[in-house]
Amino acid sequence: MARLVLWDIDHTLIDTRGVGRELSAAAFLQSTGQVMREQAKIDGITEPVIFRETAKLHGLTTDRADFERFARALTEGHLKRAADLRERGHALPGVAAALDALDAVGIQQTVVSGNIRPVSEIKLQVFGLDRHILWELGAYGEDDDVRAELVKLSLRRSDAAAEEAVLIGDTPADVEGAQRNGVRVIAVATGRSDETVLRDAGAEGVLPDLRDTDLLVKLVRGDGR
């Protein structure tokens, strides 16, 4: 039976409604001196990779120090614009109840996200979704470029076996990262990937959203239909 849920953040728990991209653009300008004219693919990709590939689109070659400057600027931006994020963004339907319900049945919850940890914390705090999250068990964008490695790291930090964990995310990359570690996946079609795409990617369970709390708990515990 599962005892640990690994949550993705963007388009699984929250939607920043464009504020996230604005903050990335501001941090890119601050750290590189160039206006971000376009951004690399972001779905299911970790922040260091997004930064590096976006820089390439602008003719820039970057290193870890460049990313760390970007990460600091991105964190500062989220702190300064937390009120704007709260006003324009939103928690996705059913999320707060889902977090409460999983906690009520004794399941630990953490985050496996391409976001860096400070930004992950701010994003969930802004919408009041952080109280059940065990941050020290999670894994974040600054930890590794590859999502599957983040899943592996979170399992190690939580001292959980793969069969004791369930990852919940919205992209095929989430599904792949979990499967490469033998972790079950529940996918939610609240992002850019529809239910068919997520099912074809190999998700064990696929939901249109997180409104059906009872079904989610059953799927996490392994006794859903």
PDB file of C-alpha atoms in Angstrom:
ATOM      1  CA  MET A   1       0.000   0.000   0.000  1.00  0.00           C
ATOM      2  CA  ALA A   2       1.212   3.499  -0.819  1.00  0.00           C
ATOM      3  CA  ARG A   3       2.496   5.638   2.019  1.00  0.00           C
ATOM      4  CA  LEU A   4       3.967   8.501   0.001  1.00  0.00           C
ATOM      5  CA  VAL A   5       2.602  10.782  -2.738  1.00  0.00           C
ATOM      6  CA  LEU A   6       5.001  12.713  -4.951  1.00  0.00           C
ATOM      7  CA  TRP A   7       3.204  15.767  -6.326  1.00  0.00           C
ATOM      8  CA  ASP A   8       4.059  17.728  -9.430  1.00  0.00           C
ATOM      9  CA  ILE A   9       3.128  21.420  -9.050  1.00  0.00           C
ATOM     10  CA  ASP A  10       2.376  23.370 -12.234  1.00  0.00           C
ATOM     11  CA  HIS A  11      -0.870  22.334 -13.939  1.00  0.00           C
ATOM     12  CA  THR A  12      -1.290  19.550 -11.369  1.00  0.00           C
ATOM     13  CA  LEU A  13      -1.854  21.596  -8.212  1.00  0.00           C
ATOM     14  CA  ILE A  14      -1.862  25.184  -9.488  1.00  0.00           C
ATOM     15  CA  ASP A  15      -2.040  27.376 -12.568  1.00  0.00           C
ATOM     16  CA  THR A  16      -0.072  30.643 -12.504  1.00  0.00           C
ATOM     17  CA  ARG A  17      -2.090  32.032 -15.432  1.00  0.00           C
ATOM     18  CA  GLY A  18       0.960  33.519 -17.117  1.00  0.00           C
ATOM     19  CA  VAL A  19       2.600  35.023 -14.036  1.00  0.00           C
ATOM     20  CA  GLY A  20       5.197  32.247 -13.994  1.00  0.00           C
ATOM     21  CA  ARG A  21       6.350  33.048 -17.514  1.00  0.00           C
ATOM     22  CA  GLU A  22       6.530  36.763 -16.723  1.00  0.00           C
ATOM     23  CA  LEU A  23       8.710  36.029 -13.701  1.00  0.00           C
ATOM     24  CA  SER A  24      10.950  33.737 -15.756  1.00  0.00           C
ATOM     25  CA  ALA A  25      11.361  36.471 -18.359  1.00  0.00           C
ATOM     26  CA  ALA A  26      12.267  39.033 -15.703  1.00  0.00           C
ATOM     27  CA  ALA A  27      14.797  36.675 -14.104  1.00  0.00           C
ATOM     28  CA  PHE A  28      16.281  35.865 -17.521  1.00  0.00           C
ATOM     29  CA  LEU A  29      16.799  39.560 -18.247  1.00  0.00           C
ATOM     30  CA  GLN A  30      18.296  40.182 -14.812  1.00  0.00           C
ATOM     31  CA  SER A  31      20.708  37.239 -15.004  1.00  0.00           C
ATOM     32  CA  THR A  32      21.759  37.415 -18.675  1.00  0.00           C
ATOM     33  CA  GLY A  33      21.142  41.015 -19.678  1.00  0.00           C
ATOM     34  CA  GLN A  34      19.008  39.896 -22.603  1.00  0.00           C
ATOM     35  CA  VAL A  35      15.268  40.153 -23.119  1.00  0.00           C
ATOM     36  CA  MET A  36      13.634  36.726 -23.276  1.00  0.00           C
ATOM     37  CA  ARG A  37      12.089  36.757 -26.747  1.00  0.00           C
ATOM     38  CA  GLU A  38      11.057  33.093 -26.574  1.00  0.00           C
ATOM     39  CA  GLN A  39      11.188  30.265 -24.082  1.00  0.00           C
ATOM     40  CA  ALA A  40      12.181  26.644 -24.507  1.00  0.00           C
ATOM     41  CA  LYS A  41       9.669  23.855 -23.930  1.00  0.00           C
ATOM     42  CA  ILE A  42       8.651  23.771 -20.277  1.00  0.00           C
ATOM     43  CA  ASP A  43       6.172  20.883 -19.831  1.00  0.00           C
ATOM     44  CA  GLY A  44       7.759  18.251 -17.612  1.00  0.00           C
ATOM     45  CA  ILE A  45      11.220  19.828 -17.940  1.00  0.00           C
ATOM     46  CA  THR A  46      13.422  20.905 -15.034  1.00  0.00           C
ATOM     47  CA  GLU A  47      14.309  24.557 -14.463  1.00  0.00           C
ATOM     48  CA  PRO A  48      18.034  24.241 -15.250  1.00  0.00           C
ATOM     49  CA  VAL A  49      17.237  22.658 -18.616  1.00  0.00           C
ATOM     50  CA  ILE A  50      14.615  25.285 -19.435  1.00  0.00           C
ATOM     51  CA  PHE A  51      17.118  28.038 -18.605  1.00  0.00           C
ATOM     52  CA  ARG A  52      19.944  26.446 -20.594  1.00  0.00           C
ATOM     53  CA  GLU A  53      17.797  25.740 -23.664  1.00  0.00           C
ATOM     54  CA  THR A  54      16.180  29.174 -23.534  1.00  0.00           C
ATOM     55  CA  ALA A  55      19.637  30.747 -23.389  1.00  0.00           C
ATOM     56  CA  LYS A  56      20.644  28.756 -26.479  1.00  0.00           C
ATOM     57  CA  LEU A  57      17.658  30.196 -28.336  1.00  0.00           C
ATOM     58  CA  HIS A  58      19.206  33.600 -27.665  1.00  0.00           C
ATOM     59  CA  GLY A  59      22.716  32.589 -28.764  1.00  0.00           C
ATOM     60  CA  LEU A  60      24.025  32.224 -25.211  1.00  0.00           C
ATOM     61  CA  THR A  61      26.138  29.480 -23.675  1.00  0.00           C
ATOM     62  CA  THR A  62      25.579  29.224 -19.933  1.00  0.00           C
ATOM     63  CA  ASP A  63      27.090  27.415 -16.960  1.00  0.00           C
ATOM     64  CA  ARG A  64      25.973  26.509 -13.442  1.00  0.00           C
ATOM     65  CA  ALA A  65      26.878  29.944 -12.079  1.00  0.00           C
ATOM     66  CA  ASP A  66      24.594  31.545 -14.680  1.00  0.00           C
ATOM     67  CA  PHE A  67      21.757  29.258 -13.631  1.00  0.00           C
ATOM     68  CA  GLU A  68      22.306  30.050  -9.970  1.00  0.00           C
ATOM     69  CA  ARG A  69      22.045  33.776 -10.730  1.00  0.00           C
ATOM     70  CA  PHE A  70      18.841  33.078 -12.628  1.00  0.00           C
ATOM     71  CA  ALA A  71      17.497  30.958  -9.757  1.00  0.00           C
ATOM     72  CA  ARG A  72      18.163  33.727  -7.217  1.00  0.00           C
ATOM     73  CA  ALA A  73      16.453  36.289  -9.441  1.00  0.00           C
ATOM     74  CA  LEU A  74      13.516  33.931  -9.989  1.00  0.00           C
ATOM     75  CA  THR A  75      13.078  33.395  -6.257  1.00  0.00           C
ATOM     76  CA  GLU A  76      13.241  37.138  -5.563  1.00  0.00           C
ATOM     77  CA  GLY A  77      10.665  37.755  -8.278  1.00  0.00           C
ATOM     78  CA  HIS A  78       8.231  35.242  -6.806  1.00  0.00           C
ATOM     79  CA  LEU A  79       8.628  36.784  -3.362  1.00  0.00           C
ATOM     80  CA  LYS A  80       8.038  40.307  -4.653  1.00  0.00           C
ATOM     81  CA  ARG A  81       5.041  39.330  -6.778  1.00  0.00           C
ATOM     82  CA  ALA A  82       3.405  36.818  -4.428  1.00  0.00           C
ATOM     83  CA  ALA A  83       0.275  38.985  -4.190  1.00  0.00           C
ATOM     84  CA  ASP A  84       0.059  39.195  -7.991  1.00  0.00           C
ATOM     85  CA  LEU A  85       0.470  35.428  -8.249  1.00  0.00           C
ATOM     86  CA  ARG A  86      -2.329  34.929  -5.719  1.00  0.00           C
ATOM     87  CA  GLU A  87      -4.635  37.336  -7.549  1.00  0.00           C
ATOM     88  CA  ARG A  88      -4.056  36.108 -11.090  1.00  0.00           C
ATOM     89  CA  GLY A  89      -3.277  32.427 -10.521  1.00  0.00           C
ATOM     90  CA  HIS A  90      -5.330  29.802  -8.751  1.00  0.00           C
ATOM     91  CA  ALA A  91      -5.299  26.381  -7.139  1.00  0.00           C
ATOM     92  CA  LEU A  92      -6.821  23.833  -9.471  1.00  0.00           C
ATOM     93  CA  PRO A  93     -10.255  22.343  -8.670  1.00  0.00           C
ATOM     94  CA  GLY A  94     -10.299  19.781  -5.878  1.00  0.00           C
ATOM     95  CA  VAL A  95      -6.663  20.203  -4.925  1.00  0.00           C
ATOM     96  CA  ALA A  96      -7.073  21.474  -1.353  1.00  0.00           C
ATOM     97  CA  ALA A  97      -9.572  18.711  -0.532  1.00  0.00           C
ATOM     98  CA  ALA A  98      -7.296  16.103  -2.132  1.00  0.00           C
ATOM     99  CA  LEU A  99      -4.332  17.155   0.005  1.00  0.00           C
ATOM    100  CA  ASP A 100      -6.474  17.074   3.148  1.00  0.00           C
ATOM    101  CA  ALA A 101      -7.973  13.675   2.306  1.00  0.00           C
ATOM    102  CA  LEU A 102      -4.616  12.013   1.711  1.00  0.00           C
ATOM    103  CA  ASP A 103      -3.278  13.435   4.954  1.00  0.00           C
ATOM    104  CA  ALA A 104      -6.369  12.158   6.796  1.00  0.00           C
ATOM    105  CA  VAL A 105      -5.615   8.562   5.781  1.00  0.00           C
ATOM    106  CA  GLY A 106      -1.992   8.833   6.878  1.00  0.00           C
ATOM    107  CA  ILE A 107      -0.272   9.228   3.528  1.00  0.00           C
ATOM    108  CA  GLN A 108       2.834  11.406   3.493  1.00  0.00           C
ATOM    109  CA  GLN A 109       3.021  14.026   0.760  1.00  0.00           C
ATOM    110  CA  THR A 110       5.925  15.822  -0.846  1.00  0.00           C
ATOM    111  CA  VAL A 111       6.858  17.478  -4.125  1.00  0.00           C
ATOM    112  CA  VAL A 112       8.886  16.259  -7.096  1.00  0.00           C
ATOM    113  CA  SER A 113       9.081  19.258  -9.386  1.00  0.00           C
ATOM    114  CA  GLY A 114      11.226  20.846 -12.046  1.00  0.00           C
ATOM    115  CA  ASN A 115      10.804  24.077 -10.072  1.00  0.00           C
ATOM    116  CA  ILE A 116      13.584  25.033  -7.704  1.00  0.00           C
ATOM    117  CA  ARG A 117      12.669  24.428  -4.075  1.00  0.00           C
ATOM    118  CA  PRO A 118      12.219  28.091  -2.983  1.00  0.00           C
ATOM    119  CA  VAL A 119       9.831  28.719  -5.871  1.00  0.00           C
ATOM    120  CA  SER A 120       7.992  25.457  -5.171  1.00  0.00           C
ATOM    121  CA  GLU A 121       7.444  26.563  -1.591  1.00  0.00           C
ATOM    122  CA  ILE A 122       6.256  30.040  -2.570  1.00  0.00           C
ATOM    123  CA  LYS A 123       3.842  28.713  -5.188  1.00  0.00           C
ATOM    124  CA  LEU A 124       2.081  26.410  -2.734  1.00  0.00           C
ATOM    125  CA  GLN A 125       2.206  28.830   0.210  1.00  0.00           C
ATOM    126  CA  VAL A 126       0.525  31.537  -1.875  1.00  0.00           C
ATOM    127  CA  PHE A 127      -2.523  29.325  -2.384  1.00  0.00           C
ATOM    128  CA  GLY A 128      -2.519  27.752   1.087  1.00  0.00           C
ATOM    129  CA  LEU A 129      -1.554  24.325  -0.218  1.00  0.00           C
ATOM    130  CA  ASP A 130       1.653  23.792   1.731  1.00  0.00           C
ATOM    131  CA  ARG A 131       0.537  22.581   5.162  1.00  0.00           C
ATOM    132  CA  HIS A 132       0.711  18.849   4.389  1.00  0.00           C
ATOM    133  CA  ILE A 133       3.858  18.989   2.274  1.00  0.00           C
ATOM    134  CA  LEU A 134       7.021  17.457   3.736  1.00  0.00           C
ATOM    135  CA  TRP A 135       9.501  19.572   1.799  1.00  0.00           C
ATOM    136  CA  GLU A 136      12.626  17.776   3.019  1.00  0.00           C
ATOM    137  CA  LEU A 137      11.431  14.546   1.372  1.00  0.00           C
ATOM    138  CA  GLY A 138      11.005  16.113  -2.051  1.00  0.00           C
ATOM    139  CA  ALA A 139      13.319  16.749  -4.996  1.00  0.00           C
ATOM    140  CA  TYR A 140      13.569  19.901  -7.057  1.00  0.00           C
ATOM    141  CA  GLY A 141      14.957  21.412 -10.222  1.00  0.00           C
ATOM    142  CA  GLU A 142      18.288  22.399  -8.706  1.00  0.00           C
ATOM    143  CA  ASP A 143      18.885  18.777  -7.629  1.00  0.00           C
ATOM    144  CA  ASP A 144      19.158  17.246 -11.112  1.00  0.00           C
ATOM    145  CA  ASP A 145      18.357  17.998 -14.748  1.00  0.00           C
ATOM    146  CA  VAL A 146      16.492  14.710 -15.251  1.00  0.00           C
ATOM    147  CA  ARG A 147      13.031  14.167 -13.773  1.00  0.00           C
ATOM    148  CA  ALA A 148      13.558  10.436 -13.248  1.00  0.00           C
ATOM    149  CA  GLU A 149      16.580  11.242 -11.087  1.00  0.00           C
ATOM    150  CA  LEU A 150      14.396  13.567  -9.003  1.00  0.00           C
ATOM    151  CA  VAL A 151      11.974  10.712  -8.357  1.00  0.00           C
ATOM    152  CA  LYS A 152      14.865   8.467  -7.332  1.00  0.00           C
ATOM    153  CA  LEU A 153      16.240  11.170  -5.024  1.00  0.00           C
ATOM    154  CA  SER A 154      12.888  11.710  -3.341  1.00  0.00           C
ATOM    155  CA  LEU A 155      12.534   7.980  -2.696  1.00  0.00           C
ATOM    156  CA  ARG A 156      15.953   7.984  -1.094  1.00  0.00           C
ATOM    157  CA  ARG A 157      15.225  11.051   1.039  1.00  0.00           C
ATOM    158  CA  SER A 158      11.944   9.570   2.244  1.00  0.00           C
ATOM    159  CA  ASP A 159      13.371   6.088   2.757  1.00  0.00           C
ATOM    160  CA  ALA A 160      10.449   4.731   0.724  1.00  0.00           C
ATOM    161  CA  ALA A 161      10.432   1.742  -1.583  1.00  0.00           C
ATOM    162  CA  ALA A 162       9.170   2.348  -5.104  1.00  0.00           C
ATOM    163  CA  GLU A 163       6.050   0.259  -4.472  1.00  0.00           C
ATOM    164  CA  GLU A 164       5.187   2.488  -1.495  1.00  0.00           C
ATOM    165  CA  ALA A 165       5.060   5.659  -3.593  1.00  0.00           C
ATOM    166  CA  VAL A 166       2.645   7.179  -6.100  1.00  0.00           C
ATOM    167  CA  LEU A 167       3.467  10.124  -8.335  1.00  0.00           C
ATOM    168  CA  ILE A 168       0.691  12.490  -9.397  1.00  0.00           C
ATOM    169  CA  GLY A 169       1.392  14.724 -12.391  1.00  0.00           C
ATOM    170  CA  ASP A 170       0.008  16.080 -15.641  1.00  0.00           C
ATOM    171  CA  THR A 171       2.587  15.310 -18.327  1.00  0.00           C
ATOM    172  CA  PRO A 172       4.040  12.277 -20.109  1.00  0.00           C
ATOM    173  CA  ALA A 173       7.386  13.326 -18.607  1.00  0.00           C
ATOM    174  CA  ASP A 174       5.919  12.826 -15.130  1.00  0.00           C
ATOM    175  CA  VAL A 175       4.748   9.368 -16.169  1.00  0.00           C
ATOM    176  CA  GLU A 176       8.129   8.432 -17.622  1.00  0.00           C
ATOM    177  CA  GLY A 177      10.047   9.704 -14.600  1.00  0.00           C
ATOM    178  CA  ALA A 178       7.948   7.587 -12.266  1.00  0.00           C
ATOM    179  CA  GLN A 179       7.979   4.473 -14.440  1.00  0.00           C
ATOM    180  CA  ARG A 180      11.757   4.510 -14.729  1.00  0.00           C
ATOM    181  CA  ASN A 181      11.826   4.101 -10.954  1.00  0.00           C
ATOM    182  CA  GLY A 182       9.024   1.537 -10.673  1.00  0.00           C
ATOM    183  CA  VAL A 183       6.653   4.079  -9.118  1.00  0.00           C
ATOM    184  CA  ARG A 184       2.918   4.025  -9.885  1.00  0.00           C
ATOM    185  CA  VAL A 185       1.477   7.098 -11.624  1.00  0.00           C
ATOM    186  CA  ILE A 186      -1.858   8.846 -11.441  1.00  0.00           C
ATOM    187  CA  ALA A 187      -2.089  11.428 -14.203  1.00  0.00           C
ATOM    188  CA  VAL A 188      -4.468  14.375 -14.265  1.00  0.00           C
ATOM    189  CA  ALA A 189      -5.518  16.005 -17.539  1.00  0.00           C
ATOM    190  CA  THR A 190      -5.377  19.529 -16.152  1.00  0.00           C
ATOM    191  CA  GLY A 191      -2.407  20.612 -18.244  1.00  0.00           C
ATOM    192  CA  ARG A 192      -1.673  20.491 -21.960  1.00  0.00           C
ATOM    193  CA  SER A 193      -1.902  16.686 -22.227  1.00  0.00           C
ATOM    194  CA  ASP A 194      -5.357  15.147 -22.539  1.00  0.00           C
ATOM    195  CA  GLU A 195      -6.493  11.879 -20.993  1.00  0.00           C
ATOM    196  CA  THR A 196      -5.692   9.828 -24.106  1.00  0.00           C
ATOM    197  CA  VAL A 197      -2.119  11.102 -24.269  1.00  0.00           C
ATOM    198  CA  LEU A 198      -1.564  10.398 -20.580  1.00  0.00           C
ATOM    199  CA  ARG A 199      -3.087   6.931 -20.815  1.00  0.00           C
ATOM    200  CA  ASP A 200      -0.958   6.126 -23.865  1.00  0.00           C
ATOM    201  CA  ALA A 201       2.103   7.291 -21.937  1.00  0.00           C
ATOM    202  CA  GLY A 202       1.417   4.504 -19.456  1.00  0.00           C
ATOM    203  CA  ALA A 203      -0.246   6.156 -16.474  1.00  0.00           C
ATOM    204  CA  GLU A 204      -1.941   3.573 -14.259  1.00  0.00           C
ATOM    205  CA  GLY A 205      -4.854   5.899 -13.526  1.00  0.00           C
ATOM    206  CA  VAL A 206      -5.993   8.977 -15.442  1.00  0.00           C
ATOM    207  CA  LEU A 207      -8.374  11.589 -14.054  1.00  0.00           C
ATOM    208  CA  PRO A 208      -9.876  14.660 -15.706  1.00  0.00           C
ATOM    209  CA  ASP A 209      -9.065  16.651 -12.539  1.00  0.00           C
ATOM    210  CA  LEU A 210      -8.826  16.183  -8.769  1.00  0.00           C
ATOM    211  CA  ARG A 211     -12.452  16.896  -7.850  1.00  0.00           C
ATOM    212  CA  ASP A 212     -13.352  13.268  -7.059  1.00  0.00           C
ATOM    213  CA  THR A 213     -11.510  13.018  -3.758  1.00  0.00           C
ATOM    214  CA  ASP A 214     -12.797   9.553  -2.851  1.00  0.00           C
ATOM    215  CA  LEU A 215     -11.668   8.097  -6.164  1.00  0.00           C
ATOM    216  CA  LEU A 216      -8.255   9.733  -5.871  1.00  0.00           C
ATOM    217  CA  VAL A 217      -7.702   8.240  -2.417  1.00  0.00           C
ATOM    218  CA  LYS A 218      -8.740   4.801  -3.691  1.00  0.00           C
ATOM    219  CA  LEU A 219      -6.366   5.048  -6.635  1.00  0.00           C
ATOM    220  CA  VAL A 220      -3.491   6.165  -4.431  1.00  0.00           C
ATOM    221  CA  ARG A 221      -4.139   3.316  -2.000  1.00  0.00           C
ATOM    222  CA  GLY A 222      -4.333   0.884  -4.903  1.00  0.00           C
ATOM    223  CA  ASP A 223      -7.984  -0.148  -4.569  1.00  0.00           C
ATOM    224  CA  GLY A 224      -9.582   2.122  -7.204  1.00  0.00           C
ATOM    225  CA  ARG A 225     -11.378   0.973 -10.335  1.00  0.00           C
TER     226      ARG A 225
END
